[in-house]
Structures are given as C-alpha cells and as structure tokens.
Short mmCIF file of C-alpha atoms in Angstrom, two decimals:
data_model
loop_
_atom_site.label_atom_id
_atom_site.label_comp_id
_atom_site.label_asym_id
_atom_site.label_seq_id
_atom_site.Cartn_x
_atom_site.Cartn_y
_atom_site.Cartn_z
CA MET C 1 143.67 39.57 -29.88
CA LEU C 2 140.63 41.77 -29.51
CA VAL C 3 141.08 45.13 -31.10
CA GLU C 4 138.91 48.09 -31.95
CA ARG C 5 136.07 50.29 -31.00
CA THR C 6 134.33 50.68 -34.32
CA PRO C 7 132.21 53.71 -35.16
CA SER C 8 128.92 53.04 -36.89
CA TYR C 9 128.40 54.22 -40.46
CA HIS C 10 125.18 54.93 -42.28
CA GLN C 11 125.00 56.28 -45.81
CA GLY C 12 128.53 57.60 -45.66
CA GLU C 13 128.17 59.45 -42.35
CA LEU C 14 129.97 58.90 -39.11
CA SER C 15 127.99 58.38 -35.95
CA SER C 16 127.61 61.31 -33.63
CA PRO C 17 130.50 62.19 -31.33
CA GLY C 18 130.67 60.67 -27.87
CA PHE C 19 131.18 57.16 -26.63
CA VAL C 20 132.10 54.88 -29.53
CA PRO C 21 130.11 51.62 -29.41
CA LEU C 22 132.14 48.44 -29.14
CA SER C 23 132.37 45.75 -31.75
CA ARG C 24 133.29 42.22 -30.70
CA HIS C 25 135.65 42.19 -33.67
CA ALA C 26 137.26 45.53 -32.83
CA THR C 27 140.99 46.19 -32.66
CA VAL C 28 143.14 48.36 -30.45
CA ALA C 29 144.78 49.98 -33.46
CA SER C 30 141.52 51.21 -34.94
CA VAL C 31 140.25 52.49 -31.61
CA ILE C 32 143.35 54.59 -31.15
CA SER C 33 143.22 55.73 -34.77
CA GLN C 34 139.62 56.84 -34.33
CA GLN C 35 140.37 58.62 -31.05
CA LEU C 36 143.29 60.48 -32.61
CA LYS C 37 140.98 61.96 -35.24
CA GLY C 38 139.91 65.42 -34.26
CA PRO C 39 136.32 66.59 -34.62
CA ASP C 40 137.25 68.73 -37.61
CA ASP C 41 139.07 66.01 -39.50
CA GLY C 42 137.24 65.64 -42.76
CA ASP C 43 136.56 62.46 -44.69
CA ALA C 44 136.31 62.37 -48.45
CA GLN C 45 133.04 60.82 -49.63
CA VAL C 46 132.56 59.05 -52.92
CA ASN C 47 129.23 57.51 -53.98
CA ASP C 48 127.82 57.71 -50.47
CA HIS C 49 130.75 55.76 -49.03
CA VAL C 50 133.33 57.20 -46.68
CA VAL C 51 136.81 57.18 -48.20
CA PHE C 52 139.55 57.89 -45.72
CA VAL C 53 142.50 59.82 -47.13
CA PRO C 54 145.15 59.66 -44.39
CA ILE C 55 147.82 62.32 -44.23
CA LYS C 56 151.24 60.67 -44.19
CA SER C 57 154.13 61.84 -42.05
CA THR C 58 157.03 63.66 -43.67
CA PHE C 59 160.58 62.39 -43.31
CA VAL C 60 161.36 64.84 -40.52
CA GLN C 61 158.12 64.01 -38.72
CA SER C 62 158.95 60.32 -38.95
CA VAL C 63 162.37 60.94 -37.36
CA PHE C 64 160.69 62.87 -34.57
CA ASN C 65 158.08 60.13 -34.05
CA ALA C 66 160.78 57.45 -33.86
CA MET C 67 162.83 59.48 -31.38
CA ASN C 68 159.68 60.04 -29.35
CA VAL C 69 159.29 56.26 -29.08
CA LEU C 70 162.91 55.54 -28.14
CA ILE C 71 163.86 58.37 -25.80
CA GLY C 72 162.10 57.97 -22.50
CA VAL C 73 162.72 57.00 -18.90
CA GLY C 74 165.32 54.47 -20.05
CA ILE C 75 167.83 57.31 -20.48
CA LEU C 76 168.05 57.66 -16.71
CA ALA C 77 169.38 54.11 -16.29
CA PHE C 78 172.43 54.30 -18.58
CA PRO C 79 174.92 55.69 -16.00
CA LEU C 80 173.95 52.86 -13.66
CA ALA C 81 174.34 50.31 -16.46
CA PHE C 82 177.96 51.41 -16.99
CA ARG C 83 178.56 51.27 -13.24
CA TYR C 84 177.39 47.64 -13.26
CA ALA C 85 179.33 46.59 -16.39
CA GLY C 86 182.37 48.88 -16.43
CA TRP C 87 183.68 50.82 -19.40
CA LEU C 88 184.79 47.85 -21.54
CA LEU C 89 181.86 45.48 -21.15
CA GLY C 90 179.41 48.36 -20.90
CA SER C 91 180.59 49.76 -24.23
CA LEU C 92 180.34 46.34 -25.90
CA ILE C 93 176.83 45.79 -24.56
CA PHE C 94 175.78 49.28 -25.62
CA VAL C 95 177.12 48.79 -29.16
CA PHE C 96 175.39 45.41 -29.48
CA CYS C 97 172.05 46.84 -28.32
CA ALA C 98 172.30 49.94 -30.52
CA VAL C 99 173.60 48.27 -33.70
CA GLY C 100 171.49 45.13 -33.24
CA THR C 101 168.21 47.00 -32.79
CA ASN C 102 169.07 49.35 -35.66
CA TYR C 103 169.53 46.31 -37.90
CA THR C 104 166.33 44.59 -36.80
CA ALA C 105 164.35 47.83 -37.20
CA LYS C 106 165.26 47.71 -40.89
CA LEU C 107 164.33 44.01 -41.08
CA LEU C 108 160.87 44.95 -39.80
CA ALA C 109 160.19 46.92 -42.97
CA ARG C 110 161.24 43.97 -45.15
CA SER C 111 159.00 41.64 -43.16
CA LEU C 112 156.05 44.01 -43.54
CA ASP C 113 156.69 44.21 -47.30
CA ALA C 114 156.37 40.42 -47.49
CA SER C 115 152.71 40.84 -46.46
CA PRO C 116 151.37 44.05 -48.07
CA GLY C 117 148.30 44.17 -45.84
CA ALA C 118 150.33 44.02 -42.62
CA LEU C 119 150.08 47.22 -40.59
CA THR C 120 151.13 46.29 -37.05
CA TYR C 121 153.63 44.18 -35.18
CA GLY C 122 150.94 41.59 -34.60
CA ASP C 123 150.15 41.46 -38.33
CA MET C 124 153.80 40.69 -39.01
CA GLY C 125 153.64 37.89 -36.46
CA MET C 126 150.57 36.46 -38.18
CA ALA C 127 152.24 36.63 -41.61
CA ALA C 128 155.19 34.64 -40.30
CA PHE C 129 153.62 32.28 -37.75
CA GLY C 130 149.85 32.45 -38.21
CA GLU C 131 147.23 33.44 -35.67
CA ARG C 132 149.28 32.02 -32.80
CA GLY C 133 152.10 34.38 -33.70
CA ARG C 134 149.75 37.37 -33.57
CA THR C 135 148.31 36.28 -30.22
CA PHE C 136 151.71 35.63 -28.67
CA ILE C 137 153.33 38.88 -29.73
CA GLY C 138 150.21 40.82 -28.75
CA GLY C 139 150.36 39.31 -25.27
CA VAL C 140 154.06 40.08 -24.88
CA PHE C 141 153.49 43.62 -26.10
CA PHE C 142 150.79 44.36 -23.52
CA VAL C 143 152.77 42.81 -20.67
CA GLU C 144 155.68 45.04 -21.69
CA ILE C 145 153.37 48.07 -21.50
CA ALA C 146 152.27 47.03 -18.02
CA THR C 147 155.91 46.70 -16.92
CA MET C 148 156.73 50.14 -18.32
CA ALA C 149 153.78 51.53 -16.37
CA VAL C 150 155.28 50.14 -13.17
CA ALA C 151 158.67 51.66 -14.09
CA MET C 152 157.09 55.09 -14.58
CA ILE C 153 155.27 54.88 -11.24
CA THR C 154 158.52 53.86 -9.54
CA LEU C 155 160.40 56.74 -11.16
CA LEU C 156 157.72 59.26 -10.21
CA GLY C 157 157.55 57.94 -6.66
CA ASP C 158 161.31 58.18 -6.16
CA GLY C 159 161.28 61.72 -7.59
CA LEU C 160 158.55 62.74 -5.17
CA GLN C 161 160.51 61.27 -2.27
CA ALA C 162 163.54 63.34 -3.33
CA LEU C 163 161.43 66.51 -3.42
CA TYR C 164 159.37 65.95 -0.28
CA PRO C 165 160.22 63.62 2.62
CA MET C 166 157.69 60.78 2.61
CA ASP C 167 157.71 57.02 2.97
CA HIS C 168 157.71 54.54 0.09
CA VAL C 169 154.02 53.60 0.23
CA THR C 170 152.82 57.21 0.53
CA SER C 171 154.83 58.23 -2.53
CA ARG C 172 153.25 55.45 -4.63
CA LEU C 173 149.75 56.35 -3.45
CA LEU C 174 150.43 59.96 -4.43
CA CYS C 175 151.50 58.68 -7.86
CA PHE C 176 148.08 57.08 -8.19
CA CYS C 177 146.38 60.39 -7.42
CA LEU C 178 148.56 62.34 -9.87
CA MET C 179 148.45 59.93 -12.80
CA THR C 180 144.88 58.64 -12.81
CA PRO C 181 143.08 61.87 -13.91
CA PHE C 182 145.13 62.08 -17.14
CA GLU C 183 143.85 58.65 -18.24
CA PHE C 184 140.42 60.13 -18.99
CA LEU C 185 141.63 62.81 -21.40
CA PRO C 186 141.13 62.32 -25.17
CA LEU C 187 144.07 60.56 -26.79
CA ARG C 188 144.75 63.34 -29.29
CA LYS C 189 145.31 65.72 -26.35
CA LEU C 190 147.58 63.23 -24.60
CA SER C 191 149.77 62.96 -27.69
CA ALA C 192 151.10 66.45 -27.05
CA ALA C 193 152.45 65.20 -23.73
CA SER C 194 154.95 62.95 -25.47
CA LEU C 195 156.67 66.02 -26.94
CA PHE C 196 157.00 67.42 -23.46
CA GLY C 197 158.48 64.10 -22.34
CA ILE C 198 161.25 64.37 -24.95
CA VAL C 199 161.96 67.99 -24.03
CA SER C 200 162.16 66.93 -20.37
CA CYS C 201 164.69 64.16 -21.10
CA VAL C 202 166.89 66.41 -23.24
CA SER C 203 166.67 69.22 -20.68
CA LEU C 204 167.70 66.75 -17.98
CA VAL C 205 170.84 65.85 -19.96
CA VAL C 206 171.68 69.54 -20.37
CA ILE C 207 171.25 70.18 -16.64
CA VAL C 208 173.41 67.21 -15.69
CA LEU C 209 176.18 68.46 -18.02
CA TYR C 210 175.92 71.99 -16.65
CA ASP C 211 176.11 70.68 -13.10
CA GLY C 212 179.09 68.51 -13.97
CA PHE C 213 181.02 71.34 -15.61
CA SER C 214 180.15 73.87 -12.92
CA LYS C 215 181.52 71.82 -10.03
CA THR C 216 185.22 71.20 -9.36
CA GLU C 217 185.00 68.88 -6.36
CA GLN C 218 183.99 65.24 -6.13
CA PRO C 219 181.44 63.78 -6.37
CA GLY C 220 179.57 65.22 -9.32
CA SER C 221 182.36 66.97 -11.21
CA ILE C 222 183.33 66.30 -14.82
CA TRP C 223 186.61 68.22 -14.27
CA ASN C 224 187.47 66.06 -11.26
CA PRO C 225 185.90 62.68 -12.08
CA MET C 226 185.23 59.92 -9.59
CA PRO C 227 187.15 56.63 -9.88
CA THR C 228 185.58 54.36 -12.50
CA GLU C 229 186.30 50.78 -13.59
CA ILE C 230 187.35 49.31 -16.91
CA LEU C 231 186.05 45.93 -15.74
CA PRO C 232 183.51 45.69 -12.91
CA SER C 233 184.75 44.70 -9.47
CA ASP C 234 181.43 42.94 -8.85
CA PRO C 235 180.74 40.71 -11.91
CA SER C 236 177.44 39.57 -10.40
CA LYS C 237 175.90 42.92 -11.41
CA ILE C 238 176.79 42.57 -15.12
CA PRO C 239 173.55 40.76 -16.13
CA LEU C 240 171.50 43.65 -14.73
CA SER C 241 173.16 45.95 -17.27
CA PHE C 242 171.76 43.90 -20.18
CA GLY C 243 168.20 45.01 -19.57
CA LEU C 244 169.14 48.54 -18.51
CA MET C 245 170.87 49.05 -21.87
CA MET C 246 168.20 47.36 -24.00
CA ALA C 247 165.33 49.26 -22.36
CA GLY C 248 166.56 52.42 -24.08
CA PHE C 249 166.17 50.87 -27.55
CA ALA C 250 162.77 49.24 -27.10
CA GLY C 251 160.66 50.97 -29.73
CA HIS C 252 160.22 48.24 -32.31
CA ALA C 253 156.58 47.57 -31.51
CA VAL C 254 155.77 51.01 -32.95
CA PHE C 255 158.19 51.04 -35.89
CA PRO C 256 155.77 49.20 -38.24
CA ALA C 257 153.21 51.98 -37.75
CA ILE C 258 155.89 54.62 -38.38
CA TYR C 259 156.95 52.82 -41.57
CA ARG C 260 153.41 52.57 -42.92
CA ASP C 261 152.79 56.21 -42.04
CA MET C 262 155.77 57.60 -44.00
CA ASP C 263 155.06 59.54 -47.17
CA GLN C 264 158.51 58.39 -48.41
CA PRO C 265 158.78 54.75 -47.24
CA LYS C 266 161.85 54.22 -49.44
CA ARG C 267 163.75 56.49 -47.04
CA TYR C 268 162.80 54.36 -44.03
CA ASN C 269 166.33 52.97 -43.54
CA GLU C 270 167.75 56.49 -43.67
CA MET C 271 165.18 57.62 -41.12
CA VAL C 272 166.16 54.75 -38.80
CA ASP C 273 169.87 55.60 -39.07
CA ILE C 274 169.35 59.29 -38.29
CA THR C 275 167.07 58.43 -35.37
CA TYR C 276 169.62 56.05 -33.91
CA VAL C 277 172.52 58.48 -34.30
CA LEU C 278 170.61 61.18 -32.41
CA THR C 279 169.22 58.81 -29.78
CA ALA C 280 172.43 56.88 -29.16
CA GLY C 281 174.36 60.16 -28.99
CA THR C 282 172.03 61.42 -26.27
CA TYR C 283 172.38 58.14 -24.36
CA VAL C 284 176.18 58.21 -24.60
CA ILE C 285 176.35 61.77 -23.24
CA MET C 286 174.15 60.89 -20.26
CA ALA C 287 175.94 57.57 -19.60
CA VAL C 288 179.48 58.96 -19.75
CA ALA C 289 178.70 62.14 -17.83
CA GLY C 290 176.75 60.34 -15.12
CA TYR C 291 179.32 57.59 -14.61
CA ILE C 292 182.43 59.79 -14.47
CA MET C 293 180.66 62.26 -12.18
CA PHE C 294 179.67 59.65 -9.60
CA GLY C 295 181.57 56.43 -10.33
CA SER C 296 180.59 53.71 -7.86
CA GLN C 297 178.16 56.14 -6.18
CA THR C 298 175.95 56.34 -9.28
CA MET C 299 172.35 56.15 -8.17
CA GLN C 300 169.40 54.29 -9.63
CA GLU C 301 167.67 57.02 -11.59
CA VAL C 302 169.58 60.20 -12.33
CA PRO C 303 172.99 61.57 -11.34
CA ILE C 304 172.13 64.43 -9.01
CA THR C 305 173.85 65.20 -5.73
CA GLN C 306 174.21 67.98 -3.21
CA GLY C 307 176.50 70.90 -3.95
CA PHE C 308 174.99 71.93 -7.29
CA ALA C 309 172.97 75.06 -7.96
CA LYS C 310 169.77 74.61 -5.99
CA ALA C 311 167.58 76.06 -8.74
CA LEU C 312 168.94 73.66 -11.37
CA ASN C 313 168.66 70.72 -9.01
CA SER C 314 165.04 71.58 -8.36
CA ILE C 315 164.38 71.82 -12.10
CA ALA C 316 166.08 68.46 -12.69
CA LEU C 317 164.07 66.77 -9.97
CA TRP C 318 160.84 68.25 -11.29
CA LEU C 319 161.74 67.00 -14.78
CA VAL C 320 162.17 63.53 -13.31
CA VAL C 321 158.71 63.89 -11.78
CA ILE C 322 156.99 65.41 -14.81
CA THR C 323 158.38 63.01 -17.43
CA PRO C 324 156.44 59.91 -16.23
CA ILE C 325 153.29 61.97 -15.63
CA ALA C 326 153.50 63.28 -19.20
CA LYS C 327 153.84 59.83 -20.75
CA PHE C 328 152.03 57.44 -18.40
CA ALA C 329 148.48 57.93 -19.68
CA LEU C 330 149.54 57.88 -23.33
CA MET C 331 151.66 54.77 -22.87
CA ILE C 332 149.12 52.73 -20.89
CA HIS C 333 146.20 53.67 -23.18
CA PRO C 334 146.49 50.59 -25.47
CA LEU C 335 146.35 48.36 -22.39
CA HIS C 336 143.17 50.06 -21.20
CA VAL C 337 141.57 49.74 -24.64
CA ALA C 338 142.50 46.06 -25.01
CA TRP C 339 141.10 45.16 -21.60
CA GLU C 340 137.90 47.16 -22.08
CA LEU C 341 137.31 45.61 -25.50
CA TYR C 342 137.85 42.13 -24.14
CA VAL C 343 135.44 42.55 -21.22
CA GLU C 344 132.79 44.52 -23.09
CA GLY C 345 132.97 42.06 -25.98
CA GLN C 346 131.67 39.25 -23.79
CA PRO C 347 128.00 38.52 -24.66
CA VAL C 348 126.69 38.93 -21.10
CA VAL C 349 128.52 42.20 -20.51
CA GLU C 350 127.66 43.47 -23.98
CA ARG C 351 123.93 43.00 -23.32
CA TRP C 352 124.19 44.72 -19.94
CA MET C 353 125.91 47.81 -21.34
CA ASP C 354 122.89 49.06 -23.22
CA GLN C 355 123.19 52.63 -21.98
CA ALA C 356 125.97 55.18 -22.26
CA TRP C 357 126.24 55.74 -18.50
CA LYS C 358 126.95 52.04 -17.94
CA GLN C 359 129.69 52.10 -20.56
CA ASN C 360 131.23 55.21 -19.06
CA ALA C 361 130.97 53.82 -15.53
CA PHE C 362 132.74 50.63 -16.59
CA GLN C 363 135.51 52.61 -18.32
CA LEU C 364 135.99 54.76 -15.22
CA THR C 365 136.13 51.76 -12.87
CA SER C 366 138.32 49.68 -15.16
CA ARG C 367 140.98 52.35 -15.62
CA ILE C 368 141.13 53.13 -11.92
CA ILE C 369 141.53 49.42 -11.08
CA LEU C 370 144.27 48.81 -13.66
CA THR C 371 146.20 51.84 -12.42
CA ALA C 372 145.77 50.68 -8.83
CA ILE C 373 147.19 47.26 -9.75
CA ALA C 374 150.23 48.91 -11.35
CA VAL C 375 150.73 51.04 -8.22
CA TYR C 376 150.50 47.95 -6.01
CA ILE C 377 153.17 46.18 -8.07
CA ALA C 378 155.37 49.29 -7.77
CA ILE C 379 154.98 49.08 -3.99
CA VAL C 380 156.05 45.43 -3.71
CA PHE C 381 158.70 45.67 -6.48
CA PRO C 382 160.24 49.06 -5.69
CA GLY C 383 163.70 49.20 -7.31
CA PHE C 384 163.77 51.32 -10.48
CA ASP C 385 166.92 49.56 -11.65
CA ARG C 386 165.29 46.14 -11.22
CA VAL C 387 162.11 47.19 -13.01
CA MET C 388 164.05 48.63 -15.96
CA SER C 389 166.35 45.61 -16.06
CA LEU C 390 163.33 43.29 -16.09
CA LEU C 391 161.67 45.39 -18.79
CA GLY C 392 164.76 45.33 -20.99
CA SER C 393 165.73 41.71 -20.43
CA LEU C 394 162.40 39.93 -20.48
CA PHE C 395 160.52 42.02 -23.04
CA SER C 396 162.77 44.39 -24.97
CA PHE C 397 165.17 41.71 -26.18
CA GLY C 398 162.21 39.71 -27.46
CA ILE C 399 160.36 42.64 -29.04
CA SER C 400 163.41 44.41 -30.49
CA ILE C 401 165.79 41.63 -31.58
CA ILE C 402 164.55 38.05 -31.15
CA PHE C 403 161.10 38.29 -32.72
CA PRO C 404 162.09 40.49 -35.73
CA LEU C 405 164.92 38.06 -36.58
CA MET C 406 162.63 35.03 -36.30
CA CYS C 407 159.97 36.64 -38.51
CA TYR C 408 162.49 37.66 -41.15
CA GLN C 409 164.08 34.20 -41.19
CA ARG C 410 160.65 32.59 -41.54
CA LEU C 411 159.45 34.89 -44.33
CA TYR C 412 162.68 35.03 -46.39
CA ASN C 413 164.29 31.72 -45.50
CA ALA C 414 164.68 30.62 -49.13
CA SER C 415 166.47 33.79 -50.23
CA ILE C 416 168.72 34.57 -47.24
CA SER C 417 172.42 33.93 -47.84
CA LEU C 418 174.33 31.53 -45.60
CA PRO C 419 176.53 34.24 -44.02
CA ARG C 420 173.49 36.32 -43.14
CA SER C 421 171.69 33.30 -41.71
CA CYS C 422 174.74 32.60 -39.54
CA LEU C 423 174.75 36.22 -38.40
CA HIS C 424 171.08 35.98 -37.46
CA LEU C 425 171.61 32.74 -35.53
CA CYS C 426 174.51 34.28 -33.60
CA MET C 427 172.43 37.35 -32.76
CA LEU C 428 169.53 35.15 -31.68
CA ALA C 429 171.71 32.97 -29.47
CA LEU C 430 173.40 35.95 -27.80
CA SER C 431 170.12 37.82 -27.33
CA ILE C 432 168.36 34.82 -25.81
CA CYS C 433 171.26 34.24 -23.41
CA MET C 434 171.28 37.91 -22.37
CA ALA C 435 167.50 37.98 -22.01
CA VAL C 436 167.35 34.83 -19.86
CA THR C 437 170.33 35.83 -17.71
CA GLY C 438 169.16 39.42 -17.26
CA THR C 439 165.65 38.32 -16.36
CA ALA C 440 166.88 35.79 -13.79
CA TRP C 441 169.20 38.37 -12.20
CA SER C 442 166.36 40.91 -11.98
CA PHE C 443 164.60 38.53 -9.59
CA LEU C 444 167.50 36.74 -7.90
CA SER C 445 170.18 39.38 -7.43
CA PRO C 446 170.21 40.78 -3.87
#
C-alpha cells in the first residue's frame, strides 16, 4: 500500500514549507503526521541529524481521542436498530457488539506488542500474515472510509431536506458544494472540527431528551411512550440491525495509533474500558429514548417530530447538518492522500509533475472528482439506514472483530489456552454470520 509524502532533508534541516514532494515509497501515515505538524513545531537536532521527539498523549487525552473515533454519525442509527430488532434481540446484539469490540480493542495492543516496530493496523496485518495481510487490510480500510463518506453525505442531504424543501438530487448536489471547500484546508486545522462533531452528537442527545421530557402526548413523549416490541413483528428487518449496531463501535483502525501515542501504554486497557463505558452509555440513552418516544414510527436518522419547541428542533436539525460537514473532510483525508500518492507515484505522472502548479492542479482535480463520486453513490444509494447497515456489516465487523481475532490467534497461537481459543472461534463464527447476513440484507431487503 502506497503511503507517505516525504519531506526532503539536508544537513538536518526540513525543506521549506509548501507542497511536500512525493516519494514513490511514501505512506499515508507519514503524510498525515507531517501535515499535523504546525509550522512552529520544533525538532531536536543532534550531530546535524533531525531527531524527532514526539509529545505523547496523556491518559485523559487518549480517552478523548478514542471517544472522538467512536462517537459519530452512528449514534443516530441506534433507535432504528432497536426498532428493527426489538428490545430483547436488540439488547443482545448491542451487548455483543460493545463487549466484543472492547475485548478485541485490547487484543490489538497485544498483537502490536508481538511486533515492536508495528505502528498501524496494516503493520499488524503484515506481522501476522505478511505483505498480503497489509495490502488486504489497507484496502478494506479505505473502502470503509469511502462508505462512511457516502453515509455522511446521505445524512447531510436528509438534514438539508428537513430544513428546506428540495428534491433528493438537489440536496446531494448542495452537499457537494458545502463539503468540498473544507477538503483543501490544512489537516491540523481540520482536526479541531472533530471536537465540534463530538459536541454536536452529545448536544443532539441532550435535545432529544429535553424534547422527550417536555412533551406529554404521543408521539415523541418519554412520559407517554409509544408501543414498542420485545420481539420484532417483522423478523426480516433483524439483519439490518447488525450493521447499525456495529457501525457505532467501528474505531479499531485507529486504536493502534492511540496505543502507540499514549505516554502510559500500560494503562491502555483501562483507557479502553473508560471509553467504552462513556460511549456505550451515550448510545444506550439515545437508543432507549428514541425508541420509546417513537416506537414503530422511529425514523432513519434522528428522533425528531412536530410538536416540540421550534427553537430546539431547529438546533437539532442544524446539528444533524453540521456534524457531517465537521467530520467529512477529516475522515476522507486518508483516502485522498492514498489515491494521490498512488497516481503521482507512477513514473509517467511523476515526471510530468515537475512544477508546483501541476501538483496543486492535480490535487484540486483529484479531490473534487473523488467527492463527486461519493455524492453520485449517495444519489443512487439514498437510504441512510442501508448505508450504515452496509458500513457496519461489511466493514466494521471485519475491522473491529474478525481481523483482530485472526491476527491475535496467528501471533499467539502456541500460548493461547484451549478455552480462549474456543471463545475466539465462537466469536469469529458469529461475527462472520452477522456480517454476511447483514451485508446481504443491506442490498436485498426491500
């Protein structure tokens, strides 16, 4: 997998700011790392060689970073997931996704420790399965990013349609106009947007609760809940809930970086547990409140209906709109970098891009085209619930449960006890069945 835009070094000095020349052996991780460095970030120099002294994240910062990865647009799908699965099956699926991904997040650290030089998810794949493992997991990771991009466009488009009457295609084209400019901002400035995304999601939960407690008539009242189901009356919808649940716990591709960035890596397991308690608690509040407020009328994205305070409803709808705008450019950035490195690393293209304006023109055109492709997919595949179900079933099960278990089994096979091996096999079998079934239903269910 091609990876990084590498800055040139000469006698211990970095090259001048501006466009960073490409290396055919570059990596996405190092490009992003370089772009995150501010202009005032100093580098220690020893004997005319640059020595990087990275500042590690504190325990609290690591918890925040992990929550930033997990809490996103997936929170909006949990009420619908319980509508599809009912209280009993929905609770069992939720517990499996939460506990299972918590367990595999801890296995990731053990797998990274087996190969001290491993820094990324792809490195872990290479340690366990060789170069093919790195290539495969890298491909899956970038396809997952592309699917999440489509989900964010769909969410933004539906929010715009709720705010202003417009047709489906017009809303997606407006998404293109709103999202594209942010993709040309420096990455270190985009990182601040992720904090706003978390604040938006938490604020949305607070507004939904306030609306639910302030209304006494159905639908939309917590005091006077709508009829709900212990078991679903339409079992054909159950597989769609698999992906909707798992999409909210799909942060494992970033956990290796969080682990390596901790100044107290021995507290990694504690950090994971605290993160999951806070994240799962937020999900439970949104899921329970949304489902009892609307029951079988629960909508695709967020439980909002007429009859609430107009000001709060407007704020909630704007939060639905702002959240994907705040995170889209930051999330899709690795995909842009990977594609640009691949194309610009080709000998013919590399020789042609001998001037900065050509490099900048290619970057501009490439990012616009990739965003346009994502918008087109959002037009032909419009359902937010289907996109999130596909994201969770096809990719999140693989990234968050299946692949970490396979890597751990491969790296520690000789030392794993029989009961634990049986546990891993059961988790693998159940996850694969849920992933295959959920993926098929995302395409086949009417």
